XYZ file of C-alpha atoms in Angstrom:
396
model
C -36.303 -22.751 -7.880
C -35.200 -21.252 -4.572
C -37.962 -19.311 -2.836
C -36.103 -16.261 -1.509
C -32.656 -14.732 -2.062
C -30.901 -11.598 -0.805
C -28.787 -9.810 -3.371
C -26.111 -7.612 -1.773
C -25.068 -4.796 -4.126
C -21.500 -3.554 -3.699
C -19.643 -1.760 -6.502
C -21.890 -3.285 -9.182
C -24.592 -0.625 -9.049
C -26.427 -1.496 -12.256
C -29.240 -3.742 -13.463
C -27.996 -4.322 -17.018
C -25.137 -6.732 -17.755
C -24.916 -7.667 -14.086
C -24.419 -11.416 -14.258
C -24.437 -11.904 -10.482
C -27.759 -10.091 -10.040
C -29.235 -11.848 -13.074
C -28.280 -15.274 -11.688
C -29.786 -14.412 -8.318
C -33.056 -13.306 -9.926
C -33.188 -16.453 -12.075
C -32.642 -18.698 -9.066
C -35.309 -17.098 -6.865
C -39.033 -16.569 -6.616
C -38.403 -13.503 -4.459
C -35.252 -11.409 -4.512
C -34.412 -8.813 -1.861
C -31.855 -6.225 -3.071
C -29.728 -4.695 -0.296
C -27.038 -2.023 -0.098
C -25.047 -1.418 3.088
C -23.052 1.744 3.759
C -20.046 0.440 5.671
C -18.716 3.150 8.051
C -15.241 1.611 7.824
C -14.977 2.870 4.243
C -15.357 6.434 5.540
C -13.089 6.202 8.599
C -10.089 8.442 9.127
C -6.805 6.968 7.950
C -3.701 7.051 10.138
C -2.593 9.994 7.985
C -5.517 12.129 9.162
C -7.958 12.182 6.231
C -11.052 10.156 5.361
C -10.534 6.911 3.468
C -13.391 7.981 1.180
C -13.500 11.722 0.565
C -16.565 13.931 0.228
C -16.748 14.028 -3.573
C -16.671 10.265 -3.990
C -18.885 9.785 -0.944
C -21.534 12.083 -2.441
C -21.292 10.257 -5.762
C -21.819 6.879 -4.072
C -24.905 8.207 -2.254
C -26.394 9.609 -5.453
C -25.695 6.397 -7.364
C -27.331 4.231 -4.690
C -30.317 6.593 -4.737
C -30.661 6.150 -8.498
C -30.319 2.365 -8.204
C -33.204 2.393 -5.713
C -35.296 4.448 -8.161
C -34.473 1.999 -10.980
C -35.480 -0.973 -8.832
C -38.705 0.706 -7.758
C -39.546 1.316 -11.411
C -39.265 -2.475 -11.860
C -41.659 -3.178 -8.974
C -38.902 -3.920 -6.482
C -36.986 -1.810 -3.948
C -33.556 -1.449 -2.376
C -33.065 -1.994 1.355
C -30.510 0.536 2.603
C -28.682 0.110 5.871
C -25.653 1.610 7.637
C -23.277 -0.712 9.475
C -21.080 -3.753 9.031
C -22.364 -5.818 6.080
C -21.227 -9.139 7.552
C -23.599 -8.505 10.485
C -26.465 -6.711 8.752
C -26.767 -9.083 5.776
C -26.781 -12.050 8.149
C -29.528 -10.463 10.274
C -31.644 -9.779 7.182
C -31.059 -13.309 5.908
C -32.340 -14.759 9.181
C -35.271 -12.334 9.387
C -36.518 -13.087 5.873
C -35.564 -16.788 5.990
C -33.669 -16.683 2.727
C -32.038 -19.706 1.124
C -29.010 -17.892 -0.314
C -27.155 -14.596 -0.312
C -25.706 -13.561 -3.666
C -23.076 -10.858 -4.168
C -20.331 -10.233 -6.715
C -16.888 -11.558 -5.764
C -14.298 -8.977 -4.679
C -10.546 -9.495 -4.246
C -9.292 -6.685 -1.999
C -8.079 -7.997 1.386
C -10.665 -5.973 3.334
C -13.472 -7.093 1.054
C -12.511 -10.767 1.180
C -12.320 -10.655 4.987
C -15.867 -9.304 5.074
C -16.999 -12.035 2.665
C -15.415 -14.699 4.888
C -17.011 -13.259 8.032
C -20.414 -13.095 6.357
C -20.093 -16.666 5.083
C -19.228 -17.864 8.593
C -22.182 -15.985 10.106
C -24.579 -17.354 7.497
C -23.501 -20.929 8.060
C -24.963 -20.847 11.586
C -28.364 -20.439 9.938
C -27.585 -22.998 7.216
C -27.559 -20.273 4.549
C -25.071 -20.375 1.678
C -23.375 -17.442 -0.049
C -22.833 -17.330 -3.812
C -20.038 -15.116 -5.173
C -20.116 -14.863 -8.992
C -17.076 -13.189 -10.587
C -18.183 -10.230 -12.762
C -15.572 -7.470 -12.460
C -13.333 -8.253 -15.439
C -13.648 -8.499 -19.193
C -12.303 -12.070 -19.076
C -13.681 -14.156 -16.179
C -10.945 -15.505 -13.942
C -12.232 -19.027 -14.520
C -11.744 -18.605 -18.286
C -8.071 -17.649 -18.154
C -5.725 -20.071 -19.989
C -3.592 -20.337 -16.841
C -4.012 -20.438 -13.081
C -3.636 -17.208 -11.108
C -0.450 -18.634 -9.596
C 0.994 -18.632 -13.138
C -0.138 -15.119 -14.065
C 2.442 -13.769 -16.563
C 4.948 -11.458 -14.827
C 4.340 -8.538 -17.201
C 1.320 -7.043 -18.928
C 2.936 -7.498 -22.352
C 3.281 -11.235 -21.725
C -0.294 -11.360 -20.447
C -1.534 -9.760 -23.688
C 0.328 -12.331 -25.741
C -1.220 -15.139 -23.734
C -4.828 -13.974 -24.109
C -4.622 -12.509 -27.627
C -6.668 -15.344 -29.165
C -9.265 -15.410 -26.395
C -12.802 -14.747 -27.625
C -14.677 -12.341 -25.363
C -18.388 -12.920 -24.978
C -20.131 -10.189 -26.976
C -23.632 -10.937 -25.694
C -24.698 -8.562 -22.924
C -26.898 -9.828 -20.107
C -30.338 -8.141 -19.894
C -31.780 -6.787 -16.690
C -33.963 -9.305 -14.828
C -37.732 -8.997 -15.171
C -39.007 -10.961 -12.147
C -38.081 -8.412 -9.474
C -41.335 -7.970 -7.559
C -40.362 -8.923 -3.990
C -43.968 -9.068 -2.666
C -42.638 -8.503 0.856
C -43.208 -5.843 3.470
C -40.048 -4.393 4.962
C -38.519 -1.133 6.117
C -36.586 0.036 3.080
C -34.357 2.390 5.068
C -33.307 5.997 4.552
C -30.521 7.133 2.247
C -27.788 8.585 4.499
C -26.332 12.069 4.252
C -22.601 12.802 4.173
C -22.542 13.821 7.876
C -24.213 10.530 8.810
C -21.236 8.798 7.213
C -18.795 11.020 9.108
C -17.950 13.221 6.097
C -17.885 17.021 6.247
C -19.844 18.304 3.187
C -17.957 21.625 3.332
C -14.874 19.795 2.057
C -16.540 19.894 -1.368
C -15.107 23.295 -2.123
C -16.270 23.842 -5.697
C -18.607 22.667 -8.429
C -17.745 19.034 -9.192
C -16.535 18.049 -12.641
C -19.138 17.365 -15.332
C -22.063 16.545 -13.040
C -20.173 13.632 -11.497
C -22.480 13.702 -8.467
C -25.579 12.852 -10.501
C -24.829 9.141 -10.352
C -26.776 6.223 -11.734
C -26.806 3.745 -14.573
C -28.723 5.990 -16.989
C -26.142 8.764 -16.633
C -23.364 6.196 -17.085
C -24.860 5.020 -20.363
C -25.157 8.616 -21.558
C -21.492 9.092 -20.721
C -20.636 5.952 -22.704
C -22.502 7.254 -25.759
C -20.679 10.594 -25.496
C -17.364 8.777 -25.091
C -17.866 6.805 -28.313
C -18.850 9.982 -30.163
C -15.789 11.863 -28.857
C -13.536 8.911 -29.643
C -14.691 8.773 -33.271
C -14.189 12.540 -33.570
C -10.564 12.229 -32.449
C -10.953 13.976 -29.094
C -8.677 11.436 -27.382
C -6.119 10.929 -30.129
C -3.332 12.108 -27.811
C -4.477 10.206 -24.724
C -2.707 7.114 -23.439
C -5.832 6.097 -21.524
C -9.033 7.500 -23.071
C -11.249 5.582 -20.620
C -9.696 7.471 -17.716
C -9.284 10.835 -19.434
C -12.936 10.833 -20.535
C -14.199 10.278 -16.937
C -15.725 6.970 -18.087
C -13.641 5.174 -15.475
C -15.801 6.787 -12.766
C -18.773 4.727 -13.915
C -16.641 1.638 -14.401
C -15.190 1.850 -10.893
C -18.551 2.085 -9.140
C -20.121 -0.533 -11.393
C -22.685 1.558 -13.258
C -20.972 0.175 -16.363
C -19.381 -3.216 -16.892
C -16.118 -3.685 -18.819
C -18.081 -5.783 -21.302
C -20.523 -2.936 -22.037
C -17.614 -0.685 -22.991
C -15.988 -3.453 -25.029
C -19.283 -4.092 -26.821
C -19.517 -0.423 -27.851
C -15.898 -0.385 -29.014
C -16.428 -3.450 -31.203
C -19.197 -1.695 -33.073
C -17.296 1.427 -34.057
C -15.177 1.723 -37.187
C -11.724 0.147 -37.002
C -10.274 3.330 -38.455
C -10.857 5.139 -35.147
C -7.289 5.700 -33.983
C -7.756 5.031 -30.264
C -10.103 2.045 -30.495
C -7.302 -0.478 -29.974
C -5.828 1.648 -27.159
C -9.150 1.489 -25.291
C -9.352 -2.286 -25.689
C -5.786 -2.606 -24.372
C -6.794 -0.354 -21.442
C -9.641 -2.744 -20.599
C -7.225 -5.676 -20.648
C -4.822 -3.722 -18.436
C -7.636 -3.232 -15.933
C -8.189 -6.995 -15.985
C -4.486 -7.603 -15.443
C -4.516 -5.241 -12.450
C -7.366 -7.233 -10.884
C -5.593 -10.534 -11.470
C -2.368 -9.089 -10.041
C -4.165 -8.177 -6.818
C -5.762 -11.625 -6.743
C -2.326 -13.243 -7.026
C -0.288 -11.055 -4.680
C -2.907 -9.807 -2.198
C -1.505 -7.723 0.700
C 1.904 -7.314 -0.979
C 0.312 -4.672 -3.225
C -0.178 -2.387 -0.204
C 3.243 -2.664 1.452
C 6.090 -0.158 0.825
C 8.191 -3.043 -0.565
C 5.420 -3.753 -3.101
C 4.897 -6.798 -5.261
C 8.613 -7.152 -5.920
C 9.543 -7.201 -2.219
C 11.948 -4.269 -2.688
C 12.980 -4.062 0.955
C 16.213 -2.197 0.207
C 14.392 0.998 -0.833
C 14.188 3.433 2.091
C 11.325 5.895 2.078
C 11.084 9.205 3.924
C 8.268 9.800 6.420
C 8.329 13.584 6.301
C 4.821 14.746 7.262
C 5.499 18.385 6.313
C 6.619 17.538 2.782
C 3.653 15.217 2.370
C 1.178 17.848 3.582
C 2.654 20.400 1.172
C 2.257 17.911 -1.678
C -1.363 17.192 -0.673
C -2.471 20.810 -0.763
C -0.341 21.896 -3.717
C 2.381 23.917 -1.991
C 5.525 22.231 -3.328
C 8.361 23.894 -5.237
C 6.857 22.615 -8.497
C 4.006 24.798 -9.832
C 2.774 22.117 -12.260
C 2.455 19.546 -9.491
C 0.727 22.154 -7.310
C -1.865 22.770 -10.035
C -2.477 19.042 -10.403
C -2.979 18.500 -6.669
C -5.366 21.452 -6.446
C -7.296 19.982 -9.365
C -7.402 16.619 -7.588
C -8.728 18.215 -4.394
C -11.264 20.343 -6.248
C -12.668 17.894 -8.800
C -11.335 14.450 -7.905
C -10.355 13.973 -11.513
C -6.925 14.854 -12.904
C -5.948 13.237 -16.207
C -3.932 10.036 -16.286
C -0.790 11.959 -17.257
C -1.310 14.442 -14.422
C -1.752 11.636 -11.903
C 1.537 10.076 -12.922
C 3.306 13.442 -12.842
C 2.158 14.164 -9.285
C 2.937 10.611 -8.163
C 6.435 10.577 -9.648
C 7.150 13.904 -7.963
C 6.231 12.479 -4.552
C 8.367 9.372 -5.159
C 11.377 10.670 -7.115
C 11.737 14.246 -5.864
C 10.428 14.056 -2.305
C 11.230 10.361 -1.678
C 8.102 10.100 0.480
C 6.636 6.670 1.253
C 4.588 5.972 -1.858
C 1.849 4.226 0.160
C 0.991 7.628 1.643
C 0.350 8.962 -1.845
C -1.678 5.886 -2.791
C -3.805 6.284 0.334
C -4.434 9.953 -0.470
C -5.446 9.110 -4.035
C -7.797 6.474 -2.601
C -9.509 9.250 -0.652
C -9.656 11.804 -3.439
C -9.949 10.303 -6.933
C -13.502 9.865 -8.182
C -12.747 6.649 -10.065
C -10.973 4.798 -7.256
C -10.476 1.092 -7.902
C -8.293 -0.702 -5.393
C -6.407 -2.908 -7.867
C -5.896 -0.232 -10.504
C -4.951 2.662 -8.223
C -2.562 0.695 -6.020
C -1.159 -1.092 -9.051
C -0.276 2.253 -10.647
C 1.450 3.395 -7.466
C 3.448 0.142 -7.365
C 4.534 1.014 -10.905
C 5.526 4.569 -9.978
C 7.547 3.356 -6.970
C 9.157 0.668 -9.170
C 8.039 -2.090 -6.829
C 5.352 -3.568 -9.100
C 5.059 -5.576 -12.291
C 3.097 -3.226 -14.568
């Protein structure tokens, strides 16, 4: 057994059904949990707004705070730092003379660059990095095809994996978490310390979304199942999003498998049970699409390389759309809801996005970047995949 391991939490902020954290704890005599607030995630975009807005920033802070409390209740702690993870994790690894750094594998271009930089830095100290894949219902290594042969449509993907058996057994939280080390745990940052103006939270957030934490996420899951069985989401195309459950999924307080496990154990007569399972598979397909196509997802030409489409770069029209001052009152109401709560419904998101693309002909990547800043349940593959769809440059 390895003596000491650092576990770097990212958007997997839970102790239950966290395979990467469980493996790290099993492989170590001492495990040092770390979370790093990366200032680059809160920088201003070229369009003049923060990459991570105040509502989501506050939710991340509260969730990290709750994770620290959960770890302390287990006899451990969470080291919190502000800076570039590829530098800070390496410094901690050298200071505590760890054998490995574990963290869950990510697939966004920015995230993979950070992973590569960290791996390179660690190698100078002869320290290895382990990157278990935990973000999808079906592990990428279990797919019946290589990523290069990912089916070109979601319908074809569903046909290909329809007989795949998903592991129903959830992974328990580790028990051997006492680090038995002395270290400076670090202070939880405030919004201003991350460069975010708290006054931009202009109203009460939706449904206590700032409370954060795994316990709240599990309460939300229980309420979701109850509402689903009572028919609350019978008219929803995406109950996981419309119920706010996707907030907890995006930040990693819930795993896709935890939701799937709950769905399996409700009556098959529940009308939207199969829709929710399809939604989970669609989320997987979005992740695999990003893994296959990488940076193409973020270019105006999109996955399909639609270079012939010409987009407008009208700042005034875009600003009017952002603040809800277009000629369309329904779109205005949706954008004001987005800015106020960070959580319009799935149908409202598509309506506002199609208006920007089809009516205003504005570069769709501007809209995707604004949604990245504002939506509470931001997931890089899912959000940018939807915008590729709206702009008709994607494969979903």
